[in-house]
CSV table of N, CA and C in Angstrom, one decimal:
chain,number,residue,atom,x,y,z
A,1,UNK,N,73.3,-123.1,6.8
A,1,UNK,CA,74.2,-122.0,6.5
A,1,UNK,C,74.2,-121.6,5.0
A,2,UNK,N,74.3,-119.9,4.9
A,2,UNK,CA,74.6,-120.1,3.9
A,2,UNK,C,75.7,-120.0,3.1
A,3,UNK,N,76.1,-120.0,1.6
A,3,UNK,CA,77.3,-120.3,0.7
A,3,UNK,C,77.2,-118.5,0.6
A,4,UNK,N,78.7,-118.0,0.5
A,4,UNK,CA,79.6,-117.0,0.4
A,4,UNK,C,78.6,-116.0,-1.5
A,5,UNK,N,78.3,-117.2,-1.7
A,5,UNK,CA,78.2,-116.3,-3.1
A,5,UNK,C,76.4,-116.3,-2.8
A,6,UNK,N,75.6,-116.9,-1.9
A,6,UNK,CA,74.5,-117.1,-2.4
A,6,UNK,C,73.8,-115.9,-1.2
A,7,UNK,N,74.9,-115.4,0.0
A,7,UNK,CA,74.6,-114.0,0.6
A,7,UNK,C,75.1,-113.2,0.0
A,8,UNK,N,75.9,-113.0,-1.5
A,8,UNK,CA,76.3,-111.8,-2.2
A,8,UNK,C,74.6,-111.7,-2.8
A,9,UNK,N,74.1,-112.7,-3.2
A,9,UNK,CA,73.4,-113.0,-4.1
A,9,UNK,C,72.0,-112.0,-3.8
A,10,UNK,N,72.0,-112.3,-2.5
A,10,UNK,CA,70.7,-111.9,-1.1
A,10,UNK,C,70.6,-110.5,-1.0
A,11,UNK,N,72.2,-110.3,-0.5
A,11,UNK,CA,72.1,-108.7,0.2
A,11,UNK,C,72.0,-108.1,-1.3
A,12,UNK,N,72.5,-108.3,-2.6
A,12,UNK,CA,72.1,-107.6,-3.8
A,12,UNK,C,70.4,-107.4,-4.4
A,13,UNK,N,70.1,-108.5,-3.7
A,13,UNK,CA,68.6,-108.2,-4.0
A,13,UNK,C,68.0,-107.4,-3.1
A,14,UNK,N,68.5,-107.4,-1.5
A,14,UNK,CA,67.4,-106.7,-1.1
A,14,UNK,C,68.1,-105.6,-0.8
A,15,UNK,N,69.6,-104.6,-0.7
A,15,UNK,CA,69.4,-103.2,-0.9
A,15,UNK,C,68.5,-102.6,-2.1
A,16,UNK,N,68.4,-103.0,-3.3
A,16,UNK,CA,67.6,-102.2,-4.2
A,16,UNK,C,66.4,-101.9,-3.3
A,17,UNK,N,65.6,-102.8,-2.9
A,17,UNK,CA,64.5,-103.0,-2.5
A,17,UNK,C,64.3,-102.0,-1.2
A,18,UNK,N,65.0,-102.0,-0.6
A,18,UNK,CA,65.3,-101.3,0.9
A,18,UNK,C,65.2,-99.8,0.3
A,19,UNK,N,66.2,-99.1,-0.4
A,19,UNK,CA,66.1,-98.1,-1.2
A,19,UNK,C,65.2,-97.4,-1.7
A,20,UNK,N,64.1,-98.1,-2.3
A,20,UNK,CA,62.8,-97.7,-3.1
A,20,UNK,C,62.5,-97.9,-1.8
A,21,UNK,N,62.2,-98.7,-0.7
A,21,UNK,CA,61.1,-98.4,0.4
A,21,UNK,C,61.6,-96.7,1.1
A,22,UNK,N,62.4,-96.3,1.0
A,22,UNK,CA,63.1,-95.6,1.9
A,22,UNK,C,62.7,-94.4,1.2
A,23,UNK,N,62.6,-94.5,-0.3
A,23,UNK,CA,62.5,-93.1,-1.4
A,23,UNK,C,60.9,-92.9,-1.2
A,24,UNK,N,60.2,-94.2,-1.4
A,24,UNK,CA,59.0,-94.1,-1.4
A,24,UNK,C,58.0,-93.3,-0.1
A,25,UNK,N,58.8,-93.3,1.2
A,25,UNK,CA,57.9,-92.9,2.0
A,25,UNK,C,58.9,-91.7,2.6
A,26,UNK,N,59.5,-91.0,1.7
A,26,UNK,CA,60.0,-89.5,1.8
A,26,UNK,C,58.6,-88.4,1.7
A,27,UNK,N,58.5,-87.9,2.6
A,27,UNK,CA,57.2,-86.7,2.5
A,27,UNK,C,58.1,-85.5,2.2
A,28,UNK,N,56.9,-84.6,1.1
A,28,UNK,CA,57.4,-83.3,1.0
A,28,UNK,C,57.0,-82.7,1.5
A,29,UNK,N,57.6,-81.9,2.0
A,29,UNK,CA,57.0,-80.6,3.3
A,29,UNK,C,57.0,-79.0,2.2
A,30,UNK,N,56.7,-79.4,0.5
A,30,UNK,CA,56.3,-78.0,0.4
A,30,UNK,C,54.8,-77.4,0.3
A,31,UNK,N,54.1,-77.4,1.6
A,31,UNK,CA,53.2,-77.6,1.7
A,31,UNK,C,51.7,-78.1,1.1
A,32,UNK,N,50.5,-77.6,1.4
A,32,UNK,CA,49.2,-78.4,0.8
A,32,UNK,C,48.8,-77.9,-0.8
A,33,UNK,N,47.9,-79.2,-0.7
A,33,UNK,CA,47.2,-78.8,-2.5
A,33,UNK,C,46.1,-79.0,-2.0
A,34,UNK,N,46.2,-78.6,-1.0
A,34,UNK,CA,44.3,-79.1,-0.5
A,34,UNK,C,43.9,-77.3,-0.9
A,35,UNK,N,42.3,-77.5,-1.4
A,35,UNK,CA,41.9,-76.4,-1.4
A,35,UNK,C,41.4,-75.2,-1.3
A,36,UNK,N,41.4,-73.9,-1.1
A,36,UNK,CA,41.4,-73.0,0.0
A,36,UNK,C,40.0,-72.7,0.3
A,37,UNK,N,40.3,-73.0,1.8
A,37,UNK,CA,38.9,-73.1,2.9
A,37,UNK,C,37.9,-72.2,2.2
A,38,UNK,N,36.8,-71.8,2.4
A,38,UNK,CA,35.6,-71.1,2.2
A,38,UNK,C,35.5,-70.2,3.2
A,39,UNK,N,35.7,-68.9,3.4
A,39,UNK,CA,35.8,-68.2,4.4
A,39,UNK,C,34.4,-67.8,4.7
A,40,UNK,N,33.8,-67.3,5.5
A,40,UNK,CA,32.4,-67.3,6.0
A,40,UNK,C,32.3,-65.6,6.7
A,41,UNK,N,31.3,-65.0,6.9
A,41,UNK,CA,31.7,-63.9,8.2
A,41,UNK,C,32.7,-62.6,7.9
A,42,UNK,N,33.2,-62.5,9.1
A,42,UNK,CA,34.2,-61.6,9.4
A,42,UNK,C,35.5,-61.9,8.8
A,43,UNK,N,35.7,-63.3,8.7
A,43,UNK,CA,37.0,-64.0,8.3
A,43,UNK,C,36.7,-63.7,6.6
A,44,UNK,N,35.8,-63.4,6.0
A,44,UNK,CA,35.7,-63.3,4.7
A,44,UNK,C,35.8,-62.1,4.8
A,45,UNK,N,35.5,-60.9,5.1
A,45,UNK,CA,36.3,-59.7,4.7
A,45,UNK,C,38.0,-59.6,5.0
A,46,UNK,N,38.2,-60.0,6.2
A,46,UNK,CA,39.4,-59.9,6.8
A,46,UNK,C,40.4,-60.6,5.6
A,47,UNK,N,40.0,-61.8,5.4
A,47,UNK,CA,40.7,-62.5,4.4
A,47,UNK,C,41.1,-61.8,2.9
A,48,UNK,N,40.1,-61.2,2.7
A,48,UNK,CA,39.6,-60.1,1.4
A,48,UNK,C,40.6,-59.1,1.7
A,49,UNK,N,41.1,-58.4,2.3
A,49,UNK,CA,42.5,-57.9,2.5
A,49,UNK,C,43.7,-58.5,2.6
A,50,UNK,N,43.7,-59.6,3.8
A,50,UNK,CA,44.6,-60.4,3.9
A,50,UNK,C,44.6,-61.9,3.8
A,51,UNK,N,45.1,-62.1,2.6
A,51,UNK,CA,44.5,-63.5,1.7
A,51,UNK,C,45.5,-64.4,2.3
A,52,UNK,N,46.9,-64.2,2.7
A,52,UNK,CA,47.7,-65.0,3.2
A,52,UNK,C,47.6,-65.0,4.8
A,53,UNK,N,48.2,-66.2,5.3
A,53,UNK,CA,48.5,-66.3,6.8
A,53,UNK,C,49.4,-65.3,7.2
A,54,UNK,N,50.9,-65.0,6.5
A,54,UNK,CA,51.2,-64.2,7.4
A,54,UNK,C,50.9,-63.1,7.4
A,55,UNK,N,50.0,-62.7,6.0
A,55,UNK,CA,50.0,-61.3,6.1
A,55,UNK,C,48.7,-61.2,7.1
A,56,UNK,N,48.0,-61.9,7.7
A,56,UNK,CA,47.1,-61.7,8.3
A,56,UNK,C,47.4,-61.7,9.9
A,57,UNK,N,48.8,-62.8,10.2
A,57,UNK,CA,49.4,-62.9,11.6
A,57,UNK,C,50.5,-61.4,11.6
A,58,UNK,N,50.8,-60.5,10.3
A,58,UNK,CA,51.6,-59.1,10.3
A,58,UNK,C,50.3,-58.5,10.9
A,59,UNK,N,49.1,-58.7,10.4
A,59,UNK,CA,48.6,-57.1,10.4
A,59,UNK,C,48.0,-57.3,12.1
A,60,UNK,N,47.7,-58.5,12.8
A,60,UNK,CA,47.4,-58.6,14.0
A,60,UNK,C,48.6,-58.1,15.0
A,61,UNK,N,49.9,-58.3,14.6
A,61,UNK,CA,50.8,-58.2,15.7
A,61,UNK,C,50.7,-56.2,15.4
A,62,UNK,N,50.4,-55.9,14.3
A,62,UNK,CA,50.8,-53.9,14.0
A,62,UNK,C,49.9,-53.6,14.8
A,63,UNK,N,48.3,-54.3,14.6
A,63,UNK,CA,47.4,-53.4,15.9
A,63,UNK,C,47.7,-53.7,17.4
A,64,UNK,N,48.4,-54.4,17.4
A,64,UNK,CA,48.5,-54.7,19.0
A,64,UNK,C,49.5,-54.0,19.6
A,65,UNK,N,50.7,-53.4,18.6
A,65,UNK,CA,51.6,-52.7,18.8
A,65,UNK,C,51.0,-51.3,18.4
A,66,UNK,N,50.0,-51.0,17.5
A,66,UNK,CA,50.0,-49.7,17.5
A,66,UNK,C,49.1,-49.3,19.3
A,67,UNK,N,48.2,-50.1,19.3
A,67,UNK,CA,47.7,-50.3,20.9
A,67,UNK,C,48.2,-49.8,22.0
A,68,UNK,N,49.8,-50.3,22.4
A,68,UNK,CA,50.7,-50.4,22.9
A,68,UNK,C,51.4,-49.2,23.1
A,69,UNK,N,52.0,-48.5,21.5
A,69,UNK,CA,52.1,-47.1,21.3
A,69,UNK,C,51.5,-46.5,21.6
A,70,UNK,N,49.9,-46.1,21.6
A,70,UNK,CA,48.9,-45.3,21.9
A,70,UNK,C,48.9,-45.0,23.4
A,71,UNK,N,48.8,-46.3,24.3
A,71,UNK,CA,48.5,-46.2,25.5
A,71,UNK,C,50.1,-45.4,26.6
A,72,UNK,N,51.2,-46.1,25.3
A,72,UNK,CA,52.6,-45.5,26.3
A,72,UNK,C,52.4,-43.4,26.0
A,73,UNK,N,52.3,-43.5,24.5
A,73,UNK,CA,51.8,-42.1,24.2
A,73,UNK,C,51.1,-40.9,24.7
A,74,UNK,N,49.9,-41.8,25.7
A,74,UNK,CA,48.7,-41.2,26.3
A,74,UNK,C,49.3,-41.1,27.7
A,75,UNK,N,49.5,-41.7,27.8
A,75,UNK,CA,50.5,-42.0,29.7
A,75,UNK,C,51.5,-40.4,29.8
A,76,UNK,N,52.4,-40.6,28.7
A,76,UNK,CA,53.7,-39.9,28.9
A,76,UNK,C,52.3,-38.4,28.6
A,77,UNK,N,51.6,-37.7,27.8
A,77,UNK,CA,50.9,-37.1,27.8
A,77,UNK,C,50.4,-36.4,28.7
A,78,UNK,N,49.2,-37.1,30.0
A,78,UNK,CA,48.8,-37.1,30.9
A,78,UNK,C,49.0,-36.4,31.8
A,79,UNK,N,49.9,-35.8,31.4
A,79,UNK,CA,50.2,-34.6,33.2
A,79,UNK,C,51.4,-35.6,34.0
A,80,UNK,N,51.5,-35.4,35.3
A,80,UNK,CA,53.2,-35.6,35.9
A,80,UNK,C,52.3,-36.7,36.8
A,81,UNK,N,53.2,-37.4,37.0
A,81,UNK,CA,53.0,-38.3,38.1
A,81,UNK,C,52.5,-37.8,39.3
A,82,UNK,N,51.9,-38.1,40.6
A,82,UNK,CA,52.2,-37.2,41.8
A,82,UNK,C,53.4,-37.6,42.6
A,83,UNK,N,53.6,-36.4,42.8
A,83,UNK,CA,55.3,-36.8,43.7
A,83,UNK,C,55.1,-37.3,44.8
A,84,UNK,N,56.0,-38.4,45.1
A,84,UNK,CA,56.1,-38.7,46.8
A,84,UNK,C,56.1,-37.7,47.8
A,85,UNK,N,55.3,-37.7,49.1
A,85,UNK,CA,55.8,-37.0,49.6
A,85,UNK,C,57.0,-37.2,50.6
A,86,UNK,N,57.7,-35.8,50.9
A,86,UNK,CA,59.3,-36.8,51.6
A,86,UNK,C,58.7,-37.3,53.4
A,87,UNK,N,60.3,-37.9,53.3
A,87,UNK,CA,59.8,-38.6,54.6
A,87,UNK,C,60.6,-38.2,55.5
A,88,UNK,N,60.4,-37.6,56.9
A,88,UNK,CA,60.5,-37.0,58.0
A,88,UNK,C,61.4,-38.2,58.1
A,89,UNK,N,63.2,-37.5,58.4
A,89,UNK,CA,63.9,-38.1,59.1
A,89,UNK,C,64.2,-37.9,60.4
A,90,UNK,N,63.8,-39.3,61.5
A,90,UNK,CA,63.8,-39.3,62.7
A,90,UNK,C,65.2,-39.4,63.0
A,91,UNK,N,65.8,-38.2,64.3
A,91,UNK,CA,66.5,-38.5,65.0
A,91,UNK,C,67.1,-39.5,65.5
A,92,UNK,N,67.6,-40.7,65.9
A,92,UNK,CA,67.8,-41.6,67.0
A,92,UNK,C,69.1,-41.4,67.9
A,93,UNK,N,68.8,-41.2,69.0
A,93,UNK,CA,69.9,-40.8,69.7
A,93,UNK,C,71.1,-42.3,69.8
A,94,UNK,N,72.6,-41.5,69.7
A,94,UNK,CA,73.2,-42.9,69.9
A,94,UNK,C,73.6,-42.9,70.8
A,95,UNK,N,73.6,-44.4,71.1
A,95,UNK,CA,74.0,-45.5,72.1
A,95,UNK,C,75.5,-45.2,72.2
A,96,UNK,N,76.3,-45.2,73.5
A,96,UNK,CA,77.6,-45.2,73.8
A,96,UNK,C,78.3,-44.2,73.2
A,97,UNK,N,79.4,-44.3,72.8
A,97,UNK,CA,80.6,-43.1,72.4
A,97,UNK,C,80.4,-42.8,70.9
A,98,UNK,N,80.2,-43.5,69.8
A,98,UNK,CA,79.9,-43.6,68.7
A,98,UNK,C,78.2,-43.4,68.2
A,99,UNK,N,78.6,-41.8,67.6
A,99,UNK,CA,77.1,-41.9,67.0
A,99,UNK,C,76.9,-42.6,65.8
A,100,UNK,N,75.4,-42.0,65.4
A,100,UNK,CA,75.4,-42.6,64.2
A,100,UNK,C,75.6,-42.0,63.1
A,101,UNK,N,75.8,-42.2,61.9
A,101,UNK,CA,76.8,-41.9,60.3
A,101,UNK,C,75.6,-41.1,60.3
A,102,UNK,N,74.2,-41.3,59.6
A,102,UNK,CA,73.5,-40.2,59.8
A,102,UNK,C,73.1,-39.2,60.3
A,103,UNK,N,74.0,-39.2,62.0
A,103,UNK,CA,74.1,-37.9,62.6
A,103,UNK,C,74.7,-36.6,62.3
A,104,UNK,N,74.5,-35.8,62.6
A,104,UNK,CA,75.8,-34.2,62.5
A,104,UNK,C,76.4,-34.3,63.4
A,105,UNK,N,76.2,-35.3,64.1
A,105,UNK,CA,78.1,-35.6,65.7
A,105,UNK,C,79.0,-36.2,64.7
A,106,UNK,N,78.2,-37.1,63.9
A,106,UNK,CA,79.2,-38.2,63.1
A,106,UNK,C,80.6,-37.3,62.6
A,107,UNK,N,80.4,-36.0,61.8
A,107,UNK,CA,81.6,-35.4,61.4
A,107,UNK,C,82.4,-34.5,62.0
A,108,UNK,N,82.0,-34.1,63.5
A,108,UNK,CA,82.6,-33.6,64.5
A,108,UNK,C,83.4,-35.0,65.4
A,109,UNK,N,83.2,-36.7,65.5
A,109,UNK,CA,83.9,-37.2,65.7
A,109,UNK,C,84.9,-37.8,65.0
A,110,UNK,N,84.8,-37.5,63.9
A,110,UNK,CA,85.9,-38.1,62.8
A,110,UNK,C,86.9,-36.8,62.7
A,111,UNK,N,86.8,-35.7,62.8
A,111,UNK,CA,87.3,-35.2,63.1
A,111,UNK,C,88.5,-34.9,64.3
A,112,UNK,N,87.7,-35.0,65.5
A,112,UNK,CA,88.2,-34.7,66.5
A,112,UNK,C,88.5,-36.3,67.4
A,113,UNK,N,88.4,-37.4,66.6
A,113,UNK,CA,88.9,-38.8,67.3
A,113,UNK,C,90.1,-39.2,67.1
A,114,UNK,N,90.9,-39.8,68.2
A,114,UNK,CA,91.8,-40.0,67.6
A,114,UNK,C,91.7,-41.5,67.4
A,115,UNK,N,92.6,-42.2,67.0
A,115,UNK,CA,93.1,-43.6,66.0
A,115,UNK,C,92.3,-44.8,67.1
A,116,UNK,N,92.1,-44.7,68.2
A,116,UNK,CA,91.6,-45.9,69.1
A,116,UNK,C,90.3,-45.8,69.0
A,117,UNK,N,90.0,-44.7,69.0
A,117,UNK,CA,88.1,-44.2,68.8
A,117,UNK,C,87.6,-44.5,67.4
A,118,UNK,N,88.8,-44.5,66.8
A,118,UNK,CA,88.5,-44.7,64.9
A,118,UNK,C,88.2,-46.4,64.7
A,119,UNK,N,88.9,-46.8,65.6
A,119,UNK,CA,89.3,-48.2,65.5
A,119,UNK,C,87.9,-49.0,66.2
A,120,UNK,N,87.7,-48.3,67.2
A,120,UNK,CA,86.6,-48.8,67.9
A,120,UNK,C,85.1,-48.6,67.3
A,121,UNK,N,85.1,-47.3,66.6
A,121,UNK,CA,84.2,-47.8,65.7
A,121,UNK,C,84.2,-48.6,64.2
A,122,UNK,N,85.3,-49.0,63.4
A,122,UNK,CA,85.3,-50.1,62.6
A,122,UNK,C,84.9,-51.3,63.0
A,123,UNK,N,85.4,-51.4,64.5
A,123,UNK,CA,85.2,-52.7,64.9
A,123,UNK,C,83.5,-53.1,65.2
A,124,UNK,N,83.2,-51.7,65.4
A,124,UNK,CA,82.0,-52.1,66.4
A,124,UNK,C,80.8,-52.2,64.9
A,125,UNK,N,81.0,-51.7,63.6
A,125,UNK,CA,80.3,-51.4,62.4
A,125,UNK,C,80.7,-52.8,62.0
A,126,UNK,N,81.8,-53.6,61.8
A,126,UNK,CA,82.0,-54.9,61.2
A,126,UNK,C,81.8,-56.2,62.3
A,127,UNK,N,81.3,-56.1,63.3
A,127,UNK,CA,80.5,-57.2,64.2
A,127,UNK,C,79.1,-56.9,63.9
């Protein structure tokens, strides 16, 4: 075991120690000193205008958007869409006393029904 004063003695020695380990393997993230790549090609002109990353990831996202603009531009330009042609609404004769809502009986029965006829078709639209 140890004596009271000889773990004051301990833990005083090894926070300092603990401390410098802790300072020492702190990384800076303000980026590299490594030296700038040798551009080759196409990437050596492109670079030659745009010497930074982002100004090189700006000028890719403006052509893709001017792109984008051009083709919505040319669309809306283009002449009219073609129109649907319409669609022939069929008849269907109805079934029993109650026509149907898209018929021309439909507002000659609401009209001329009375409250049991009214009823009988709620009932028969909500089953």
């Amino acid at each position: 075991f140890f004596f009271p004063a000889t773990m004051t003695l301990l833990t005083r020695a090894v926070r300092p120690a603990a401390r410098a380990a802790v300072t020492a393997q702190r990384r800076q993230m303000g980026g590299s000193h490594a030296p700038a790549p040798e551009w080759t090609g196409i990437d050596k002109v492109v670079r030659g205008y745009f010497p930074e990353d982002y100004q090189l990831a700006g000028a890719i996202l403006t052509g893709y958007g001017v792109l984008i603009l051009g083709a919505v531009i040319k669309s809306k330009m283009s002449g009219n869409a073609p129109e649907p042609e319409p669609v022939a609404v069929v008849e269907v004769a109805s079934t029993g006393d109650l026509p149907s809502i898209e018929s021309p009986e439909f507002e000659k029965f609401i009209e001329s029904a009375d409250d049991a006829a009214i009823m009988k078709w709620i009932d028969s639209a909500s089953s």
